[in-house]
Coordinates of C-alpha atoms in Angstrom, one line a residue:
M183 CA -15.1 8.9 22.3
F184 CA -16.3 9.2 18.6
K185 CA -13.5 11.8 18.1
I186 CA -13.4 11.6 14.3
S187 CA -17.2 12.0 13.8
R188 CA -17.4 14.7 16.4
N189 CA -14.6 16.8 14.9
L190 CA -15.9 16.3 11.4
N191 CA -19.4 17.4 12.5
E192 CA -17.8 20.5 14.1
M193 CA -15.9 21.2 10.8
K194 CA -19.1 21.0 8.8
Y195 CA -20.9 23.3 11.3
N196 CA -18.1 25.8 10.9
G197 CA -18.2 25.6 7.1
E198 CA -14.9 23.8 6.8
S199 CA -14.1 20.6 4.9
I200 CA -11.4 18.2 3.7
R201 CA -11.3 18.7 -0.1
L202 CA -9.9 15.7 -1.9
A203 CA -8.6 14.7 -5.3
V204 CA -9.0 11.0 -6.0
M205 CA -6.6 9.4 -8.6
G206 CA -8.1 6.5 -10.3
A207 CA -11.8 5.4 -10.7
G208 CA -11.2 1.6 -10.5
K209 CA -12.6 -0.7 -7.8
M210 CA -10.9 1.1 -4.9
G211 CA -11.4 4.6 -6.1
T212 CA -15.1 4.3 -6.9
S213 CA -15.9 2.6 -3.6
L214 CA -14.0 5.3 -1.8
I215 CA -15.9 8.0 -3.6
S216 CA -19.2 6.4 -2.6
Q217 CA -18.1 6.0 1.1
L218 CA -16.9 9.6 1.4
A219 CA -20.4 10.8 0.4
N220 CA -21.6 9.4 3.8
I221 CA -19.1 11.4 5.8
D222 CA -19.4 15.0 7.0
A223 CA -16.8 17.5 6.0
M224 CA -15.1 15.2 3.4
E225 CA -15.6 16.3 -0.1
V226 CA -14.4 14.7 -3.3
K227 CA -13.8 17.8 -5.5
L228 CA -11.7 16.2 -8.3
V229 CA -11.5 12.8 -9.8
I230 CA -8.7 11.9 -12.2
D231 CA -9.0 8.9 -14.6
R232 CA -7.9 8.1 -18.1
T233 CA -11.5 7.4 -18.9
P234 CA -13.5 10.4 -17.7
Q235 CA -16.9 8.7 -18.0
K236 CA -15.8 6.1 -15.4
A237 CA -15.1 9.0 -13.0
I238 CA -18.4 10.7 -13.8
D239 CA -20.3 7.4 -13.3
A240 CA -18.7 6.9 -9.9
L241 CA -19.6 10.4 -8.8
V242 CA -23.2 10.0 -9.9
R243 CA -23.5 6.7 -8.1
S244 CA -22.2 8.4 -5.0
G245 CA -25.1 10.9 -5.1
V246 CA -23.6 13.8 -7.0
A247 CA -26.0 15.3 -9.6
E248 CA -24.6 14.9 -13.1
D249 CA -25.2 18.6 -13.8
K250 CA -22.8 19.4 -10.9
I251 CA -19.9 17.5 -12.6
I252 CA -17.8 19.3 -15.2
Y253 CA -14.9 17.8 -17.2
T254 CA -11.8 19.8 -18.0
D255 CA -8.1 19.4 -18.3
D256 CA -7.4 23.1 -18.0
Y257 CA -6.1 24.5 -14.7
N258 CA -7.9 27.8 -14.9
E259 CA -11.2 26.1 -15.8
G260 CA -10.6 23.6 -13.0
Y261 CA -10.1 26.4 -10.5
E262 CA -13.3 28.1 -11.5
I263 CA -15.2 24.8 -11.4
L264 CA -14.2 24.2 -7.8
E265 CA -14.7 27.9 -6.8
K266 CA -18.3 27.7 -8.0
G267 CA -19.0 24.5 -5.9
Y268 CA -19.0 22.0 -8.8
V269 CA -17.0 18.8 -8.9
C270 CA -14.3 18.4 -11.5
V271 CA -13.4 15.4 -13.6
S272 CA -10.2 15.3 -15.6
T273 CA -7.5 13.2 -17.3
N274 CA -4.9 15.8 -16.3
Y275 CA -3.3 14.4 -13.1
R276 CA -1.4 17.7 -12.6
L277 CA -4.6 19.4 -11.5
S278 CA -4.6 17.2 -8.4
Y279 CA -1.7 18.9 -6.8
K280 CA -1.9 22.3 -8.6
L281 CA -5.5 23.3 -7.7
M282 CA -5.3 25.4 -4.6
Q283 CA -8.6 24.2 -3.2
I284 CA -7.4 20.6 -2.8
N285 CA -6.1 19.6 0.7
A286 CA -5.0 16.1 0.0
V287 CA -4.5 13.7 -2.9
V288 CA -5.6 10.0 -2.7
D289 CA -3.7 7.7 -5.1
C290 CA -5.9 4.6 -5.9
T291 CA -3.9 3.6 -9.0
G292 CA -1.5 0.8 -7.8
N293 CA 1.0 1.9 -10.5
P294 CA 4.4 2.4 -8.7
S295 CA 6.0 4.5 -11.4
F296 CA 3.0 6.8 -11.8
G297 CA 2.5 6.8 -8.0
A298 CA 6.0 8.1 -7.5
V299 CA 5.3 11.1 -9.9
I300 CA 2.1 11.9 -8.0
A301 CA 3.5 11.6 -4.5
R302 CA 6.6 13.6 -5.3
K303 CA 4.7 16.5 -6.8
T304 CA 1.9 16.4 -4.2
I305 CA 4.4 16.7 -1.4
Q306 CA 6.3 19.5 -3.2
Y307 CA 3.0 21.4 -3.5
H308 CA 2.6 20.9 0.3
K309 CA -0.5 18.7 0.1
H310 CA -1.0 15.5 2.1
M311 CA -0.5 12.3 0.2
I312 CA -2.8 9.3 1.1
S313 CA -1.7 6.3 -0.9
F314 CA -3.4 3.0 -1.7
N315 CA -0.3 2.5 -3.8
V316 CA 1.7 0.1 -1.6
E317 CA 3.7 -0.9 -4.7
C318 CA 5.2 2.7 -4.8
E319 CA 5.6 2.9 -1.0
A320 CA 7.5 -0.4 -0.8
T321 CA 10.0 0.9 -3.4
V322 CA 10.6 4.6 -2.6
G323 CA 8.5 5.2 0.5
P324 CA 11.3 6.2 2.8
V325 CA 12.5 9.1 0.6
L326 CA 8.9 10.2 0.1
H327 CA 8.3 10.1 3.9
D328 CA 11.4 12.2 4.4
M329 CA 10.3 14.7 1.8
A330 CA 6.8 14.9 3.4
K331 CA 8.3 15.5 6.9
K332 CA 10.4 18.4 5.6
A333 CA 7.4 19.8 3.8
G334 CA 5.2 19.6 6.9
V335 CA 2.7 17.2 5.3
V336 CA 1.8 13.5 5.7
Y337 CA 2.7 10.7 3.4
T338 CA 0.7 7.6 4.5
G339 CA -0.7 4.3 3.5
I340 CA -4.3 3.5 4.4
L341 CA -5.9 1.7 7.3
G342 CA -8.1 -0.6 5.2
D343 CA -5.2 -2.3 3.4
E344 CA -3.5 -5.2 5.2
P345 CA -0.3 -3.2 6.0
G346 CA -2.2 -0.5 7.7
A347 CA -4.4 -3.0 9.5
I348 CA -1.3 -4.8 10.8
I349 CA 0.2 -1.6 12.1
D350 CA -3.1 -0.8 13.8
L351 CA -2.9 -4.0 15.7
C352 CA 0.8 -3.4 16.5
D353 CA -0.2 0.1 17.7
Q354 CA -2.6 -1.5 20.1
A355 CA -0.1 -4.0 21.3
F356 CA 2.6 -1.4 21.9
G357 CA 0.1 0.8 23.7
M358 CA -0.6 -2.0 26.1
G359 CA 3.1 -2.6 26.7
L360 CA 3.2 -6.0 24.8
D361 CA 6.1 -7.1 22.7
V362 CA 5.3 -8.0 19.0
L363 CA 7.1 -11.1 17.7
V364 CA 5.3 -11.7 14.4
S365 CA 3.3 -9.4 12.1
A366 CA 1.3 -11.2 9.5
K367 CA -1.5 -11.2 7.0
G368 CA -3.9 -13.8 5.6
K369 CA -3.3 -14.8 2.0
N370 CA -6.6 -14.1 0.2
N371 CA -6.0 -16.1 -3.0
R372 CA -4.4 -19.3 -4.0
L373 CA -0.6 -19.1 -4.5
D374 CA 0.7 -19.8 -8.0
E375 CA 4.0 -18.0 -8.7
Y376 CA 3.8 -18.7 -12.5
V377 CA 0.2 -17.6 -13.1
T378 CA -0.4 -15.2 -16.1
P379 CA -3.0 -12.5 -16.8
D380 CA -4.4 -14.6 -19.6
Q381 CA -5.1 -17.5 -17.3
V382 CA -7.1 -15.4 -14.8
R383 CA -8.7 -13.0 -17.2
A384 CA -12.2 -14.4 -16.9
E385 CA -12.0 -14.6 -13.1
A386 CA -10.7 -11.0 -13.0
I387 CA -13.5 -9.7 -15.1
E388 CA -16.0 -11.5 -12.8
K389 CA -14.5 -9.8 -9.8
G390 CA -14.2 -6.4 -11.4
L391 CA -10.4 -6.4 -11.3
N392 CA -7.7 -5.7 -13.8
P393 CA -6.2 -9.1 -14.8
K394 CA -2.7 -7.9 -14.0
M395 CA -3.9 -6.9 -10.5
L396 CA -5.4 -10.4 -9.9
T397 CA -2.2 -12.0 -11.2
S398 CA -0.2 -10.0 -8.7
F399 CA -2.5 -11.3 -5.9
I400 CA -2.2 -15.0 -7.0
D401 CA 1.5 -15.0 -7.8
G402 CA 2.3 -13.7 -4.4
T403 CA 3.9 -10.4 -5.4
N404 CA 1.2 -8.3 -3.8
T405 CA 1.6 -10.2 -0.5
M406 CA 5.4 -9.6 -0.6
I407 CA 4.9 -5.9 -1.3
E408 CA 2.4 -5.5 1.5
L409 CA 4.7 -7.2 3.9
N410 CA 7.6 -5.1 2.6
S411 CA 5.6 -2.1 3.7
V412 CA 5.2 -3.6 7.2
C413 CA 9.0 -4.2 7.3
N414 CA 9.8 -0.6 6.5
A415 CA 7.4 0.6 9.2
L416 CA 8.4 -1.8 12.0
G417 CA 12.0 -2.8 11.2
F418 CA 11.0 -6.5 10.9
L419 CA 12.3 -8.9 8.2
P420 CA 11.1 -12.1 6.6
D421 CA 12.4 -15.1 8.4
T422 CA 13.3 -16.7 5.1
F423 CA 13.4 -15.6 1.5
G424 CA 9.7 -15.0 0.6
C425 CA 8.5 -16.0 4.1
H426 CA 7.3 -19.5 5.2
G427 CA 3.7 -18.9 4.2
I428 CA 2.4 -22.0 6.0
E429 CA -1.2 -23.0 6.4
T430 CA -2.5 -22.2 9.9
S431 CA -5.6 -21.1 11.8
P432 CA -6.6 -18.8 14.7
E433 CA -6.5 -21.9 16.9
N434 CA -3.0 -23.0 15.8
A435 CA -1.2 -19.8 14.8
V436 CA 0.6 -19.3 18.2
E437 CA 2.0 -22.8 18.1
D438 CA 2.9 -22.7 14.4
F439 CA 4.7 -19.4 14.6
K440 CA 7.0 -20.3 17.5
L441 CA 10.8 -20.7 17.1
K442 CA 11.9 -24.1 15.8
S443 CA 13.5 -24.9 19.1
D444 CA 10.0 -24.7 20.6
G445 CA 8.3 -26.7 17.9
G446 CA 7.4 -23.9 15.4
V447 CA 8.7 -22.9 12.0
L448 CA 10.7 -19.8 12.8
D449 CA 14.4 -19.3 13.1
N450 CA 13.8 -15.7 14.5
Y451 CA 11.3 -13.4 16.0
K452 CA 10.6 -9.8 14.8
V453 CA 9.5 -11.2 11.4
V454 CA 6.7 -10.8 8.9
E455 CA 4.6 -13.7 7.6
F456 CA 1.5 -14.7 5.7
S457 CA -0.9 -17.6 5.8
K458 CA -3.8 -18.6 3.6
G459 CA -5.7 -20.0 6.6
M460 CA -5.9 -16.5 8.2
A461 CA -7.6 -14.7 5.3
P462 CA -9.0 -12.2 5.0
G463 CA -7.7 -10.9 8.2
V464 CA -4.4 -9.8 9.7
F465 CA -2.7 -11.0 12.9
I466 CA 0.2 -10.5 15.2
I467 CA 1.9 -12.8 17.8
V468 CA 2.7 -10.9 21.0
T469 CA 4.3 -11.7 24.4
S470 CA 5.0 -10.3 27.8
D471 CA 7.7 -11.1 30.3
K472 CA 5.5 -10.1 33.2
E473 CA 4.0 -13.0 35.2
D474 CA 0.9 -11.1 36.2
V475 CA 0.2 -10.1 32.6
R476 CA 0.6 -13.8 31.5
D477 CA -1.8 -14.8 34.3
L478 CA -4.4 -12.2 33.1
M479 CA -4.0 -13.3 29.5
K480 CA -4.7 -16.9 30.5
F481 CA -7.7 -15.7 32.5
L482 CA -9.0 -13.8 29.5
G483 CA -8.9 -16.9 27.3
F484 CA -5.7 -16.2 25.3
G485 CA -4.0 -19.5 26.4
D486 CA -1.1 -20.5 28.6
G487 CA 1.4 -18.2 26.9
P488 CA 4.0 -16.9 26.8
N489 CA 2.9 -16.0 23.3
Y490 CA -0.6 -14.8 22.3
L491 CA -2.6 -14.2 19.2
M492 CA -4.1 -10.8 18.4
Y493 CA -6.3 -11.3 15.3
R494 CA -8.3 -8.9 13.2
P495 CA -10.4 -11.2 10.9
Y496 CA -11.0 -8.6 8.2
H497 CA -9.6 -5.6 6.4
L498 CA -12.1 -3.3 4.7
T499 CA -9.9 -1.6 2.1
S500 CA -11.3 1.7 0.9
L501 CA -14.1 1.7 3.5
E502 CA -11.5 2.4 6.2
A503 CA -9.6 4.9 4.2
P504 CA -11.6 7.9 5.5
I505 CA -10.1 7.3 8.9
T506 CA -6.6 7.6 7.4
I507 CA -7.7 10.7 5.5
Y508 CA -8.9 12.3 8.7
N509 CA -5.8 11.5 10.7
A510 CA -3.5 12.7 7.9
V511 CA -5.3 16.0 7.2
V512 CA -6.6 17.0 10.6
E513 CA -4.2 15.3 13.1
N514 CA -1.1 15.3 10.8
E515 CA -0.6 11.6 11.7
P516 CA 0.1 8.8 9.2
T517 CA -1.6 5.4 9.5
I518 CA 1.5 3.6 8.2
A519 CA 4.8 5.2 7.1
P520 CA 8.3 3.7 6.4
I521 CA 9.8 5.2 9.6
Q522 CA 12.5 2.5 9.8
G523 CA 13.7 3.2 6.2
Q524 CA 14.2 0.6 3.5
V525 CA 14.5 -2.4 5.7
A526 CA 13.3 -5.0 3.0
D527 CA 12.9 -5.2 -0.7
T528 CA 10.6 -7.1 -3.0
V529 CA 13.0 -8.4 -5.7
T530 CA 12.3 -9.8 -9.1
I531 CA 12.3 -13.4 -10.3
A532 CA 11.7 -14.6 -13.9
K533 CA 8.4 -16.5 -14.4
R534 CA 9.7 -17.8 -17.8
D535 CA 12.7 -17.5 -20.0
I536 CA 13.1 -13.8 -21.0
K537 CA 15.0 -13.1 -24.2
K538 CA 17.5 -10.3 -24.6
G539 CA 15.7 -7.2 -25.7
E540 CA 12.3 -8.1 -24.2
T541 CA 10.6 -5.7 -21.8
L542 CA 10.0 -7.1 -18.3
D543 CA 6.5 -5.6 -17.9
G544 CA 6.6 -5.7 -14.1
I545 CA 4.1 -6.4 -11.4
G546 CA 1.2 -8.7 -12.4
S547 CA 2.8 -9.7 -15.7
E548 CA 3.4 -13.0 -17.3
K549 CA 7.2 -12.5 -17.1
V550 CA 8.2 -11.8 -13.5
F551 CA 7.0 -12.1 -9.9
G552 CA 8.4 -10.7 -6.6
K553 CA 9.8 -12.2 -3.4
L554 CA 10.6 -10.5 -0.1
T555 CA 14.2 -10.3 1.2
S556 CA 16.3 -7.9 3.3
H557 CA 17.4 -4.6 1.9
T558 CA 20.9 -5.5 3.0
R559 CA 20.9 -8.6 0.7
S560 CA 19.2 -6.7 -2.1
M561 CA 22.0 -4.0 -2.1
K562 CA 24.8 -6.5 -1.6
E563 CA 23.7 -8.6 -4.6
D564 CA 22.5 -5.6 -6.6
L565 CA 19.0 -7.2 -7.0
L566 CA 16.2 -5.5 -9.0
P567 CA 13.3 -4.3 -6.9
I568 CA 10.2 -5.2 -8.8
G569 CA 8.6 -1.8 -8.2
L570 CA 11.4 -0.2 -10.3
I571 CA 10.3 -2.0 -13.5
T572 CA 8.7 0.5 -15.9
P573 CA 7.5 0.0 -19.6
K574 CA 11.1 0.9 -20.6
T575 CA 12.8 -1.8 -18.5
V576 CA 14.6 -4.1 -21.0
A577 CA 16.6 -7.4 -20.6
K578 CA 20.2 -6.8 -21.6
V579 CA 20.9 -10.6 -21.6
D580 CA 18.9 -13.8 -21.9
I581 CA 17.3 -14.5 -18.5
P582 CA 16.4 -18.1 -17.7
K583 CA 13.2 -19.0 -15.8
D584 CA 13.5 -18.8 -12.0
T585 CA 16.5 -16.4 -12.2
L586 CA 16.8 -13.9 -9.4
I587 CA 17.3 -10.9 -11.6
D588 CA 20.0 -8.4 -10.7
M589 CA 20.6 -4.9 -12.1
T590 CA 23.3 -6.0 -14.4
M591 CA 20.8 -8.1 -16.4
V592 CA 18.5 -5.2 -17.3
E593 CA 18.4 -1.7 -18.5
I594 CA 16.1 0.5 -16.4
D595 CA 14.6 3.9 -17.2
E596 CA 17.1 6.2 -15.4
R597 CA 14.9 9.2 -16.3
A598 CA 11.8 7.8 -14.5
T599 CA 10.8 9.6 -11.3
I600 CA 10.7 6.3 -9.3
T601 CA 14.3 5.5 -10.4
R602 CA 15.6 8.9 -9.5
L603 CA 13.8 8.8 -6.1
R604 CA 15.3 5.3 -5.5
R605 CA 18.8 6.5 -6.4
R606 CA 18.4 9.5 -4.0
Q607 CA 17.0 7.2 -1.3
N608 CA 20.0 4.9 -1.6
S609 CA 22.5 7.8 -1.5
M610 CA 20.8 9.1 1.6
K611 CA 20.9 5.6 3.2
L612 CA 17.2 5.9 4.1

């Protein structure tokens, strides 16, 4: 009971701590920094951001005295800063994995190409990699997970994001001997696949978000990517291209997510799904073939069966991340990892006509959005995973609106780390 707090208290008593580098001082990074200040034996020792003052402000709000924060981009100075008990702020991301005092790196950027660079180098330097960057994990997570296992470290997503929360529910179900039929999340925003950053700029500013991030929420790409991560962890697939995404409720979910032959919408079980009516939570549909178990579930108020809803009506993003950090660093255990390999892909669709020579701009842009399909289909049709788009991805032909974009239509950056990792992952058949 209270294992995490007990062990962290003991670490503090023994003069030990988990020393963290946090990448990105946006909404997730700053809230994580503040939350970690309340937890024994977890120390933010380095914050990386393109705007150093944002990192400094976040640390001050968390309770760090400003005279204890020192800015540098130099490795030797950074080493001395940490040795003397100060906190370092930098724009030099290389310090995160090079500084010997750091145990683990937390990527809060959401940039898949940059996340691939950070994850690869962090693992190569034998440090644990805790990632809010589901965009990177959904694209090259299997090869990074393989690298981490070989290096004796952990590569993991976080508990507080929907994929981690879904896997937490599945872990409970599996631990009880239940069979999971559907793994799903609530859709937190309206769905408009053609929305642009300009259209949501005011709303994004009001919510403290980057307009491209909010765009990726509304156009459904973020939902697809998060479910992609779940597929790669469980071996599940979308039942149809992009999922059904029906409206439901905790009262109706079990009936709605039955097979079509039983009055539901599904052609298959072992699938991922989403529903606006279940936001901001996550849920799974489970079953048992044991009569006594079904009798008990009915007694407990779960209905007549044979299918039952397990529902977590919230996810707490960065507030739950310290649990993942503890499990990764102390227990060597990931919260969510792509142990089934690249089961699914979030592939790219044109939001508007794209002219030859235009860059595609990627996730959250006004040019493309993503939809979830099987990796088998993605490879067979040579489709473009949206996470592979970098600033150097250029259309080689005119691409009409609504086109499902394949690799022959674009020139990608073959030198980018994320591209090279994806090529390696494909060659290893991960």
